[in-house]
Structures are given as structure tokens and as C-alpha cells.
């Protein structure tokens, strides 16, 4: 009898966690684990957590509460906590949650298989010097035509509100050769679109032929891979948008016209208090240069409202910046004080004030998003099918501009690229009519 063990993984937080969860599942597959979507069946439950805001990390404890009941009926079930809460609160998790068997920080995943085999409760939140991915098995067949590829991890920027430099550690870039190899293998498995990931992806400076390569050079090399039709990268810091990377947006047809470029605030006073090291004006000038290289590029961003000390005038300055840029989308958050970060020491803005500001900002962003989407109606777009739609005969995929597009195409298959004409703009997606199959 083969010893098939079942693994249930739940992923919270950013795309880097999504990538890490896939790699952990692959590492455990080598030990006989197959993944399941049914938590009750699992022999091992892994929660890959996020610590970015209070709400995100609280989810871990509410999920653990639910798992406790499950484990009472099935004592041999193992529970592991991975990710950024594991890194930040490893020992506390073991104390607060007796049903947790192992705690593994984001830089120790290559030691996960051994930890799962270990008896007793184990915790590993070291920051090793080696590339954690180098010791994981090769990637196996993927599910769809798109894939993430982590090229850089960690952050040295220390924005005053942010836990990432503490949970992910110092900035580290993976070597060029390894990334090209991983990208080629993904393409050989049918992947047509790769999104390069990093907490600070455009600070990439990996070792390559002739010295350290920047992200622009890495993208140029990736664009030479036959069959890799689309490239994206996220998330970028404004201060790391160097000339060569901006130029790549004009030079590489594979590099999709969409850029997530968080600004956080439009007030120089608040930007300074946030330790962002750029001004609102510098951001606007940067946007001009990016648009000069790629005029049809869509920009998205992240905003924090209610940062300590934010006045109404500061908030208005953020709205002004949003109006000046015109975003295609944006994520916005109410400031959440995180233990151990410098901003957590400051007096917070009253919750009602922050709530009202968040609503006002989100209404403006929604209006901009609607305008951008409305302007797509009647236009021809390329869509890479990722999954079937909800209606029969319908496929869903992303356009170059990262809009979710529904196309009625009974012959369509996952991984097809088609041309379609946009007919309807719905709140978070577009509908389009099939014109032709590209390939
Ligand atoms: N490395 C990326 C993203 C970091 S986390 C960057 O530098 O942009 C994603 C977003 O979460 C941030 O851009 C920020 O808008 C938000 N965020 C981070 N810490 C936060 C906090 N303490 N409270 C509220 N939002 C926060
Ligand atoms: Fe956090 Fe700032 Fe680093 Fe982004 S750049 S991960 S917001 S510290
Ligand atoms: Fe969250 Fe860690 Fe990503 S805190 S946003 S999972 S880097």
C-alpha cells in the first residue's frame, strides 16, 4: 500500500505567499503529500500567514480556533504555521495555540520537510544566508498558463508603518541563471505569462554574467524565451524605477502595460513621516517618464489613510495626487499600528476620521477605475484564458492591462490567447466578443 498523505494549504496575504505555498506543496509532494481542498481529510494543515495589518494576523488565530475542534476528532493531524506571522510571533503561537505542531518562518521553507518528519513541536524562524528555493525540488506541472516567479525577497526600506523588513528580512536577489532556468521550465510546462515577484521587485540586483543585473536587464533576457508571451512584475518602489527599467516598458512588447507602483500618500509631510524617501512631485514626474516610454500603461497603487498625524490637508493632498495621475485600480487601507514598527509609537488618527477618509478615497478610485474601464468598451484586447467563466461556454482571462475579461467562446480552452472586442464594462471586469484566436 502506498502511503498517500494529504496536505491542506491556506494562503493569506501577498502573491509572494502564493508562490511560497506552491513551493512548499512541491517540497512536501516529494515526501508523498498530495494536496486537498477538504481540510477534514488533511494529515497536515499549513497556514501560510500574513502580518501586514492587524486584521490579517488575527485571521490566523480565528482559523486555529476552528482547527482545534477538528484536531480533537483527529489527533494525528499535524498543524503548521508558516509565513509572516510565524516569523513575527513564532514562540507566541506555540504558547497561545497548543494544537500547533510546527512554526516555520518564510526563510526556512527548505527545512520544512524535515520539520514535518520531526517528533514534538518545532519552530524555525532563522534567516539563513542560502537561497531557500535552491534546496526545494524542481517545479512540477502547473495548473494554468500563468505563473509567479519570486526573483527578490525582503526589504531594506523600513517604511515607518511596515512589518515586511522584520518578517521577510533583508533584501536578497536570486541569481539570474537560476531564474532563467526556472522560467524556461515553466514555459516548457505550458506557462505563457510570468509575473516576477518581490517585496521590492525593482530593487532586484541578482548575480548574472558580468556582475549584478537590474530588473530591466533580467526582463530583457526573459523576453527572449520562446513561448513566453507576457511578462509582468510586482511590487515596485518609486525610488527603484531606474532608467533601464522604464525604457524596457517601451522596448519589450512582452512586458505588459500595467504597473503597480505604491505611493501611500500624496502629502510630503506624511511621506516623510512614513520614511518613504520620495515626494509627491517626484512620484508625478516618475509617472510622466513611465508614460513617455509606454503611453498606454495603466497604473495602480497602494494608499494608507489615517497614518498618525495625517491632517485633513494631508488627506486632500492624497486626493489631489490621485486626480493628477488617474489610476486604473488601487488598494487602499486604513492605517493599522504594527508592533515593533516606529509609527506604532505615535498617536493614531481617530477611527471615525480614518474610516470617512478611506470611504472618500475609495469612491474616487472606483470612479477612476470605472472611467478607465468604460474607455475600453469598443476596443480590441488580447485575452489569455485562465479558467472557464460562470456561464456555460464562457472563458475568463486577463487582458494586457490586467482587466479580467469574460468572453463567450464555447471552443475556448485554458491557455488560449484570443483577440476580442470589449462590449460591456462591469464593476470589476469586462465582457468582450471573440474576434479571432491568436494561438
Ligand atoms: N513592498 C510593497 C508592498 C508592501 S505591503 C511596497 O512597498 O509597496 C502592501 C501594502 O500594504 C503597502 O503598500 C501598504 O499600502 C499596506 N500596508 C503596509 N503596512 C501597513 C499598515 N501598517 N497599515 C495599513 N496598511 C499597510
Ligand atoms: Fe514595506 Fe516600505 Fe518595504 Fe514596501 S518598501 S515592503 S511598504 S518597508
Ligand atoms: Fe503579508 Fe508577509 Fe506578504 S506580511 S503582505 S505575507 S510579505
Short mmCIF file of C-alpha atoms and ligand atoms in Angstrom, two decimals:
data_model
loop_
_atom_site.label_atom_id
_atom_site.label_comp_id
_atom_site.label_asym_id
_atom_site.label_seq_id
_atom_site.Cartn_x
_atom_site.Cartn_y
_atom_site.Cartn_z
CA UNK A 1 0.00 0.00 0.00
CA UNK A 2 1.35 3.39 -0.89
CA UNK A 3 1.40 5.89 1.88
CA UNK A 4 -0.56 8.80 0.49
CA UNK A 5 -0.76 11.69 2.91
CA UNK A 6 -2.95 14.71 2.36
CA UNK A 7 -1.92 18.33 2.64
CA UNK A 8 -4.27 21.28 3.01
CA UNK A 9 -2.73 24.72 2.49
CA UNK A 10 -4.39 28.04 3.20
CA UNK A 11 -2.65 31.15 1.93
CA UNK A 12 -3.16 34.66 3.26
CA UNK A 13 -1.51 37.91 2.18
CA UNK A 14 0.53 38.79 -0.85
CA UNK A 15 1.46 36.97 -4.05
CA UNK A 16 4.82 36.04 -2.60
CA UNK A 17 2.95 33.86 -0.13
CA UNK A 18 1.05 32.28 -3.03
CA UNK A 19 4.36 31.41 -4.66
CA UNK A 20 5.79 30.12 -1.38
CA UNK A 21 2.72 27.94 -0.76
CA UNK A 22 3.16 26.33 -4.18
CA UNK A 23 6.80 25.66 -3.49
CA UNK A 24 6.05 24.19 -0.05
CA UNK A 25 3.42 21.88 -1.56
CA UNK A 26 6.00 20.78 -4.13
CA UNK A 27 8.59 20.13 -1.43
CA UNK A 28 6.11 18.04 0.53
CA UNK A 29 4.98 16.18 -2.59
CA UNK A 30 8.44 14.63 -2.62
CA UNK A 31 7.54 13.17 0.78
CA UNK A 32 4.31 11.68 -0.50
CA UNK A 33 1.89 14.51 0.23
CA UNK A 34 -0.88 15.28 -2.22
CA UNK A 35 -2.87 18.47 -1.82
CA UNK A 36 -6.54 18.50 -0.92
CA UNK A 37 -9.19 21.23 -0.80
CA UNK A 38 -11.01 19.46 2.01
CA UNK A 39 -9.48 20.39 5.34
CA UNK A 40 -11.19 17.49 7.17
CA UNK A 41 -9.23 14.99 5.06
CA UNK A 42 -5.84 16.53 5.74
CA UNK A 43 -2.98 14.84 7.56
CA UNK A 44 -1.11 18.11 7.51
CA UNK A 45 -2.66 21.59 7.54
CA UNK A 46 -0.39 24.50 6.65
CA UNK A 47 -1.48 28.07 7.25
CA UNK A 48 0.72 30.47 5.30
CA UNK A 49 0.10 33.72 7.11
CA UNK A 50 0.32 37.49 6.64
CA UNK A 51 1.24 40.04 9.30
CA UNK A 52 0.82 43.25 7.33
CA UNK A 53 -2.26 44.58 9.16
CA UNK A 54 -3.84 43.60 12.46
CA UNK A 55 -6.85 42.06 10.73
CA UNK A 56 -4.62 39.87 8.58
CA UNK A 57 -2.79 38.38 11.54
CA UNK A 58 -5.96 37.92 13.61
CA UNK A 59 -7.25 35.57 10.90
CA UNK A 60 -4.63 33.04 11.96
CA UNK A 61 -5.99 32.78 15.48
CA UNK A 62 -9.61 32.51 14.37
CA UNK A 63 -8.69 29.76 11.89
CA UNK A 64 -6.69 27.96 14.56
CA UNK A 65 -9.73 28.06 16.81
CA UNK A 66 -11.70 26.21 14.14
CA UNK A 67 -8.92 23.70 13.58
CA UNK A 68 -8.80 22.87 17.26
CA UNK A 69 -12.19 21.18 17.07
CA UNK A 70 -11.09 19.23 14.01
CA UNK A 71 -7.93 18.04 15.66
CA UNK A 72 -9.87 16.93 18.73
CA UNK A 73 -11.51 14.30 16.47
CA UNK A 74 -8.32 13.53 14.58
CA UNK A 75 -5.36 13.85 16.95
CA UNK A 76 -2.81 12.60 14.39
CA UNK A 77 -3.48 15.65 12.18
CA UNK A 78 -0.47 17.98 12.13
CA UNK A 79 -0.88 21.75 12.04
CA UNK A 80 1.84 24.04 10.76
CA UNK A 81 2.02 27.81 10.70
CA UNK A 82 4.19 29.40 8.01
CA UNK A 83 4.66 32.93 6.67
CA UNK A 84 4.98 36.33 8.23
CA UNK A 85 3.00 35.80 11.46
CA UNK A 86 5.13 32.71 12.05
CA UNK A 87 8.21 34.88 11.69
CA UNK A 88 6.92 37.70 13.89
CA UNK A 89 5.21 35.68 16.61
CA UNK A 90 6.71 32.17 16.42
CA UNK A 91 7.11 31.47 20.12
CA UNK A 92 3.85 33.21 20.97
CA UNK A 93 1.96 30.98 18.53
CA UNK A 94 3.32 27.87 20.26
CA UNK A 95 2.26 29.32 23.62
CA UNK A 96 -1.18 30.51 22.59
CA UNK A 97 -2.09 27.60 20.34
CA UNK A 98 -1.21 24.18 21.81
CA UNK A 99 -2.54 22.38 18.73
CA UNK A 100 0.17 23.86 16.51
CA UNK A 101 2.92 21.33 15.79
CA UNK A 102 5.33 23.40 13.78
CA UNK A 103 6.12 27.03 13.06
CA UNK A 104 8.26 27.88 10.04
CA UNK A 105 9.38 31.37 9.02
CA UNK A 106 9.42 32.45 5.35
CA UNK A 107 13.16 31.99 5.05
CA UNK A 108 13.24 28.44 6.39
CA UNK A 109 10.92 26.60 3.97
CA UNK A 110 13.66 24.36 2.67
CA UNK A 111 13.77 22.83 6.16
CA UNK A 112 10.01 22.18 6.19
CA UNK A 113 10.14 18.52 5.02
CA UNK A 114 12.47 17.64 7.90
CA UNK A 115 10.31 19.57 10.35
CA UNK A 116 7.22 17.64 9.29
CA UNK A 117 9.01 14.37 9.99
CA UNK A 118 10.24 15.56 13.38
CA UNK A 119 8.58 14.47 16.58
CA UNK A 120 7.40 17.06 19.05
CA UNK A 121 6.76 20.73 18.40
CA UNK A 122 9.31 22.59 16.29
CA UNK A 123 9.95 26.17 15.35
CA UNK A 124 12.38 27.58 12.78
CA UNK A 125 12.46 31.29 12.13
CA UNK A 126 16.14 31.70 11.28
CA UNK A 127 17.26 33.86 8.38
CA UNK A 128 19.75 31.61 6.58
CA UNK A 129 22.25 33.01 4.10
CA UNK A 130 21.46 30.43 1.40
CA UNK A 131 18.71 30.68 -1.23
CA UNK A 132 15.79 28.86 0.33
CA UNK A 133 14.48 27.93 -3.12
CA UNK A 134 17.73 26.27 -4.17
CA UNK A 135 17.04 23.36 -1.84
CA UNK A 136 13.45 22.79 -2.85
CA UNK A 137 12.64 20.26 -5.57
CA UNK A 138 12.09 21.35 -9.16
CA UNK A 139 8.72 22.80 -10.01
CA UNK A 140 6.25 20.31 -11.32
CA UNK A 141 3.40 20.71 -13.77
CA UNK A 142 1.39 23.80 -13.02
CA UNK A 143 -2.29 24.34 -13.23
CA UNK A 144 -2.61 27.21 -15.64
CA UNK A 145 -0.95 29.36 -18.30
CA UNK A 146 0.22 31.98 -15.78
CA UNK A 147 2.79 31.65 -13.04
CA UNK A 148 4.53 33.65 -10.37
CA UNK A 149 8.28 33.62 -10.05
CA UNK A 150 9.93 35.13 -6.98
CA UNK A 151 13.11 36.94 -8.02
CA UNK A 152 13.77 39.04 -4.95
CA UNK A 153 12.75 38.87 -1.33
CA UNK A 154 12.88 41.05 1.72
CA UNK A 155 13.17 44.78 2.09
CA UNK A 156 15.70 47.30 3.39
CA UNK A 157 13.44 50.33 3.11
CA UNK A 158 11.89 50.36 6.60
CA UNK A 159 8.81 52.44 5.87
CA UNK A 160 7.67 53.53 9.32
CA UNK A 161 4.40 51.56 9.22
CA UNK A 162 5.58 48.29 7.70
CA UNK A 163 6.48 44.87 9.14
CA UNK A 164 7.97 43.40 5.96
CA UNK A 165 11.63 44.26 6.72
CA UNK A 166 11.21 42.38 10.02
CA UNK A 167 9.22 39.39 8.76
CA UNK A 168 11.00 38.85 5.45
CA UNK A 169 14.41 40.14 6.41
CA UNK A 170 16.99 41.98 4.33
CA UNK A 171 16.68 42.34 0.60
CA UNK A 172 18.08 39.33 -1.29
CA UNK A 173 18.04 38.75 -5.07
CA UNK A 174 18.14 35.29 -6.64
CA UNK A 175 20.83 34.69 -9.28
CA UNK A 176 19.96 35.34 -12.95
CA UNK A 177 20.86 31.84 -14.21
CA UNK A 178 18.55 30.14 -11.74
CA UNK A 179 15.66 32.41 -12.64
CA UNK A 180 16.09 31.95 -16.39
CA UNK A 181 16.21 28.22 -15.83
CA UNK A 182 13.04 28.28 -13.74
CA UNK A 183 11.29 30.49 -16.31
CA UNK A 184 12.27 28.18 -19.20
CA UNK A 185 10.95 25.17 -17.32
CA UNK A 186 7.67 26.92 -16.60
CA UNK A 187 7.31 27.76 -20.30
CA UNK A 188 8.09 24.15 -21.22
CA UNK A 189 5.15 23.18 -18.99
CA UNK A 190 2.80 25.47 -20.89
CA UNK A 191 3.12 28.74 -18.97
CA UNK A 192 2.74 31.78 -21.27
CA UNK A 193 2.72 34.59 -18.74
CA UNK A 194 5.12 35.05 -15.84
CA UNK A 195 4.85 37.64 -13.09
CA UNK A 196 8.18 38.33 -11.42
CA UNK A 197 7.68 38.85 -7.71
CA UNK A 198 9.46 40.66 -4.93
CA UNK A 199 8.51 42.80 -1.94
CA UNK A 200 10.71 45.31 -3.73
CA UNK A 201 10.96 43.66 -7.11
CA UNK A 202 12.50 46.61 -8.93
CA UNK A 203 15.36 46.71 -6.42
CA UNK A 204 16.41 43.39 -8.00
CA UNK A 205 20.19 43.15 -8.33
CA UNK A 206 20.89 39.46 -8.91
CA UNK A 207 24.22 37.99 -9.83
CA UNK A 208 24.46 37.45 -13.58
CA UNK A 209 27.07 37.18 -16.30
CA UNK A 210 29.39 40.16 -15.93
CA UNK A 211 28.14 41.27 -12.50
CA UNK A 212 24.89 42.35 -10.86
CA UNK A 213 21.87 42.66 -13.17
CA UNK A 214 18.99 45.06 -12.63
CA UNK A 215 15.35 44.14 -13.22
CA UNK A 216 15.31 45.82 -16.66
CA UNK A 217 18.12 43.59 -17.88
CA UNK A 218 16.50 40.49 -16.38
CA UNK A 219 13.23 41.30 -18.15
CA UNK A 220 15.05 41.81 -21.47
CA UNK A 221 16.63 38.38 -21.13
CA UNK A 222 13.34 36.73 -20.12
CA UNK A 223 11.65 38.31 -23.13
CA UNK A 224 13.96 36.23 -25.35
CA UNK A 225 12.45 32.98 -24.08
CA UNK A 226 10.47 31.46 -26.94
CA UNK A 227 6.83 30.92 -25.97
CA UNK A 228 6.85 33.36 -23.08
CA UNK A 229 4.25 35.81 -24.38
CA UNK A 230 3.72 38.03 -21.38
CA UNK A 231 5.81 39.44 -18.55
CA UNK A 232 4.74 41.42 -15.50
CA UNK A 233 6.39 42.31 -12.21
CA UNK A 234 5.21 43.42 -8.81
CA UNK A 235 5.61 45.21 -6.35
CA UNK A 236 7.76 48.20 -7.14
CA UNK A 237 9.02 51.08 -5.07
CA UNK A 238 9.09 54.51 -6.79
CA UNK A 239 12.73 55.08 -5.81
CA UNK A 240 13.86 51.95 -7.66
CA UNK A 241 12.28 52.75 -11.05
CA UNK A 242 15.59 53.15 -12.90
CA UNK A 243 16.03 54.38 -16.49
CA UNK A 244 16.71 50.96 -17.99
CA UNK A 245 13.57 49.50 -16.42
CA UNK A 246 11.45 52.40 -17.66
CA UNK A 247 12.98 52.01 -21.13
CA UNK A 248 12.13 48.28 -21.08
CA UNK A 249 8.46 49.26 -20.97
CA UNK A 250 8.93 50.93 -24.34
CA UNK A 251 11.19 48.26 -25.84
CA UNK A 252 9.60 44.95 -24.87
CA UNK A 253 6.23 44.04 -26.38
CA UNK A 254 6.05 41.13 -23.91
CA UNK A 255 6.19 43.50 -20.95
CA UNK A 256 2.54 44.21 -20.26
CA UNK A 257 1.30 47.81 -19.99
CA UNK A 258 0.36 47.69 -16.33
CA UNK A 259 2.42 48.82 -13.37
CA UNK A 260 1.64 48.63 -9.67
CA UNK A 261 3.56 51.49 -8.11
CA UNK A 262 2.56 52.16 -4.49
CA UNK A 263 2.78 55.78 -3.37
CA UNK A 264 0.95 55.52 0.01
CA UNK A 265 0.22 59.26 0.36
CA UNK A 266 0.21 62.49 -1.63
CA UNK A 267 1.39 64.66 1.29
CA UNK A 268 5.12 65.33 1.52
CA UNK A 269 4.84 65.76 5.28
CA UNK A 270 3.25 62.33 5.66
CA UNK A 271 5.58 60.73 3.11
CA UNK A 272 8.47 61.99 5.20
CA UNK A 273 6.93 60.67 8.43
CA UNK A 274 6.41 57.35 6.63
CA UNK A 275 10.13 57.29 5.70
CA UNK A 276 9.20 56.85 2.03
CA UNK A 277 12.14 58.97 0.82
CA UNK A 278 10.23 60.45 -2.12
CA UNK A 279 7.91 63.41 -2.56
CA UNK A 280 4.55 63.62 -4.29
CA UNK A 281 6.15 65.73 -7.01
CA UNK A 282 8.89 63.13 -7.60
CA UNK A 283 6.19 60.48 -8.00
CA UNK A 284 4.29 62.59 -10.53
CA UNK A 285 7.47 63.21 -12.55
CA UNK A 286 8.21 59.50 -12.47
CA UNK A 287 4.73 58.73 -13.79
CA UNK A 288 5.37 61.15 -16.67
CA UNK A 289 8.60 59.36 -17.59
CA UNK A 290 6.93 55.96 -17.47
CA UNK A 291 4.08 57.21 -19.65
CA UNK A 292 6.53 58.71 -22.09
CA UNK A 293 8.06 55.24 -22.51
CA UNK A 294 4.72 53.42 -22.71
CA UNK A 295 1.82 55.83 -23.29
CA UNK A 296 -0.98 53.28 -22.81
CA UNK A 297 0.34 51.97 -19.48
CA UNK A 298 -2.20 51.58 -16.67
CA UNK A 299 -1.03 52.48 -13.21
CA UNK A 300 -2.23 51.15 -9.90
CA UNK A 301 -1.11 51.97 -6.40
CA UNK A 302 -1.45 51.40 -2.66
CA UNK A 303 -2.66 54.05 -0.23
CA UNK A 304 -2.69 54.24 3.54
CA UNK A 305 -5.17 56.65 5.13
CA UNK A 306 -5.12 57.76 8.73
CA UNK A 307 -1.38 57.48 9.21
CA UNK A 308 -0.50 59.09 12.59
CA UNK A 309 -0.50 62.87 12.24
CA UNK A 310 -2.45 62.90 8.95
CA UNK A 311 -4.48 66.12 8.82
CA UNK A 312 -7.36 66.90 6.54
CA UNK A 313 -4.99 68.94 4.36
CA UNK A 314 -2.63 65.95 4.09
CA UNK A 315 -5.53 63.77 3.06
CA UNK A 316 -6.66 66.35 0.43
CA UNK A 317 -3.12 66.26 -0.99
CA UNK A 318 -3.52 62.49 -1.47
CA UNK A 319 -6.81 63.02 -3.32
CA UNK A 320 -5.05 65.66 -5.47
CA UNK A 321 -2.33 63.20 -6.38
CA UNK A 322 -4.92 60.58 -7.30
CA UNK A 323 -6.69 63.10 -9.55
CA UNK A 324 -3.39 64.14 -11.13
CA UNK A 325 -2.38 60.56 -12.01
CA UNK A 326 -5.65 58.84 -12.86
CA UNK A 327 -5.26 55.26 -11.65
CA UNK A 328 -6.68 52.16 -13.30
CA UNK A 329 -7.04 50.49 -9.91
CA UNK A 330 -5.73 50.82 -6.37
CA UNK A 331 -5.64 49.15 -3.00
CA UNK A 332 -6.32 51.38 -0.03
CA UNK A 333 -6.04 50.59 3.64
CA UNK A 334 -6.78 52.19 6.95
CA UNK A 335 -3.53 52.54 8.83
CA UNK A 336 -3.01 49.66 11.24
CA UNK A 337 -0.41 50.06 14.01
CA UNK A 338 2.00 47.13 13.90
CA UNK A 339 4.01 46.16 16.98
CA UNK A 340 7.70 46.92 16.63
CA UNK A 341 7.38 49.49 13.83
CA UNK A 342 8.33 53.14 14.52
CA UNK A 343 4.88 54.53 13.60
CA UNK A 344 3.19 52.33 16.19
CA UNK A 345 4.53 54.65 18.90
CA UNK A 346 2.63 57.66 17.51
CA UNK A 347 -0.88 58.87 18.37
CA UNK A 348 -3.36 57.41 15.89
CA UNK A 349 -5.95 59.38 13.90
CA UNK A 350 -9.44 58.74 15.35
CA UNK A 351 -11.02 55.66 13.76
CA UNK A 352 -14.13 57.53 12.50
CA UNK A 353 -11.94 60.09 10.74
CA UNK A 354 -9.85 57.37 9.11
CA UNK A 355 -12.99 55.45 8.10
CA UNK A 356 -14.52 58.51 6.45
CA UNK A 357 -11.28 59.25 4.59
CA UNK A 358 -10.98 55.68 3.39
CA UNK A 359 -14.51 55.80 2.00
CA UNK A 360 -13.90 59.07 0.22
CA UNK A 361 -10.63 57.84 -1.28
CA UNK A 362 -12.15 54.56 -2.38
CA UNK A 363 -15.05 56.35 -4.05
CA UNK A 364 -12.57 58.43 -6.07
CA UNK A 365 -10.54 55.37 -7.07
CA UNK A 366 -13.69 53.47 -8.04
CA UNK A 367 -14.75 56.36 -10.24
CA UNK A 368 -11.34 56.42 -11.94
CA UNK A 369 -11.38 52.68 -12.42
CA UNK A 370 -14.82 52.93 -13.99
CA UNK A 371 -13.67 55.69 -16.38
CA UNK A 372 -10.65 53.63 -17.46
CA UNK A 373 -12.76 50.51 -17.98
CA UNK A 374 -15.50 52.43 -19.80
CA UNK A 375 -12.87 53.72 -22.23
CA UNK A 376 -12.04 50.10 -23.11
CA UNK A 377 -15.54 49.48 -24.49
CA UNK A 378 -15.36 49.07 -28.27
CA UNK A 379 -11.62 48.40 -28.17
CA UNK A 380 -9.87 45.23 -29.20
CA UNK A 381 -7.99 43.39 -26.44
CA UNK A 382 -5.83 40.27 -26.21
CA UNK A 383 -7.06 37.81 -23.58
CA UNK A 384 -5.18 34.82 -22.16
CA UNK A 385 -7.76 32.33 -20.88
CA UNK A 386 -7.18 31.25 -17.29
CA UNK A 387 -10.40 29.44 -16.41
CA UNK A 388 -13.96 28.77 -17.54
CA UNK A 389 -16.46 31.51 -16.72
CA UNK A 390 -19.56 31.06 -14.63
CA UNK A 391 -21.87 30.92 -17.63
CA UNK A 392 -21.72 27.90 -19.96
CA UNK A 393 -19.45 28.40 -22.97
CA UNK A 394 -17.71 31.32 -21.34
CA UNK A 395 -13.97 31.75 -20.68
CA UNK A 396 -12.24 34.23 -18.38
CA UNK A 397 -8.76 35.64 -18.69
CA UNK A 398 -6.70 38.79 -18.33
CA UNK A 399 -6.14 41.48 -20.90
CA UNK A 400 -2.76 43.14 -21.39
CA UNK A 401 -3.96 45.81 -18.97
CA UNK A 402 -4.80 43.17 -16.36
CA UNK A 403 -8.54 43.56 -16.67
CA UNK A 404 -10.49 40.37 -16.06
CA UNK A 405 -12.32 39.73 -19.35
CA UNK A 406 -15.25 37.34 -19.94
CA UNK A 407 -15.53 36.01 -23.47
CA UNK A 408 -18.28 33.80 -24.83
CA UNK A 409 -16.25 31.09 -26.59
CA UNK A 410 -17.58 27.52 -26.39
CA UNK A 411 -14.46 26.21 -28.16
CA UNK A 412 -12.11 28.12 -25.91
CA UNK A 413 -9.57 26.26 -23.79
CA UNK A 414 -7.48 27.32 -20.83
CA UNK A 415 -4.20 28.69 -22.16
CA UNK A 416 -5.66 30.03 -25.44
CA UNK A 417 -4.86 33.60 -26.38
CA UNK A 418 -7.59 35.39 -28.32
CA UNK A 419 -8.47 38.80 -29.67
CA UNK A 420 -11.82 40.11 -28.52
CA UNK A 421 -13.79 43.34 -28.67
CA UNK A 422 -14.92 44.80 -25.34
CA UNK A 423 -18.70 45.17 -25.18
CA UNK A 424 -19.51 45.81 -21.51
CA UNK A 425 -17.73 47.30 -18.51
CA UNK A 426 -18.94 45.71 -15.26
CA UNK A 427 -17.73 46.79 -11.78
CA UNK A 428 -14.65 44.54 -11.65
CA UNK A 429 -14.45 43.01 -15.10
CA UNK A 430 -15.10 43.46 -18.80
CA UNK A 431 -17.15 41.39 -21.22
CA UNK A 432 -15.92 41.00 -24.79
CA UNK A 433 -16.90 39.34 -28.07
CA UNK A 434 -14.48 36.91 -29.67
CA UNK A 435 -12.80 38.19 -32.84
CA UNK A 436 -10.13 35.59 -33.51
CA UNK A 437 -7.90 33.02 -31.92
CA UNK A 438 -4.27 34.21 -31.79
CA UNK A 439 -2.80 30.85 -30.84
N1 LIG B 1 6.51 46.14 -0.83
C1 LIG B 1 5.34 46.70 -1.28
C2 LIG B 1 4.09 46.25 -0.54
C3 LIG B 1 4.11 46.11 0.91
S1 LIG B 1 2.66 45.59 1.71
C4 LIG B 1 5.52 48.19 -1.27
O1 LIG B 1 6.48 48.71 -0.80
O2 LIG B 1 4.67 48.85 -1.81
C5 LIG B 1 1.32 46.10 0.71
C6 LIG B 1 0.66 47.36 1.16
O3 LIG B 1 0.10 47.21 2.45
C7 LIG B 1 1.55 48.55 1.27
O4 LIG B 1 1.82 49.14 0.04
C8 LIG B 1 0.74 49.46 2.16
O5 LIG B 1 -0.13 50.27 1.43
C9 LIG B 1 -0.06 48.49 3.01
N2 LIG B 1 0.41 48.48 4.38
C10 LIG B 1 1.62 48.10 4.83
N3 LIG B 1 1.71 48.26 6.16
C11 LIG B 1 0.51 48.76 6.57
C12 LIG B 1 -0.02 49.15 7.83
N4 LIG B 1 0.70 49.08 8.92
N5 LIG B 1 -1.29 49.62 7.86
C13 LIG B 1 -2.03 49.70 6.74
N6 LIG B 1 -1.58 49.35 5.53
C14 LIG B 1 -0.32 48.88 5.43
FE1 LIG B 2 7.15 47.74 3.47
FE2 LIG B 2 8.10 50.02 2.57
FE3 LIG B 2 9.48 47.78 2.21
FE4 LIG B 2 7.24 48.19 0.88
S1 LIG B 2 9.11 49.41 0.71
S2 LIG B 2 7.84 46.33 1.91
S3 LIG B 2 5.99 49.28 2.32
S4 LIG B 2 9.05 48.76 4.17
FE1 LIG B 3 1.81 39.82 4.32
FE2 LIG B 3 4.23 38.95 4.59
FE3 LIG B 3 3.25 39.41 2.18
S1 LIG B 3 3.23 40.39 5.88
S2 LIG B 3 1.86 41.07 2.54
S3 LIG B 3 2.55 37.90 3.59
S4 LIG B 3 5.33 39.78 2.86
#
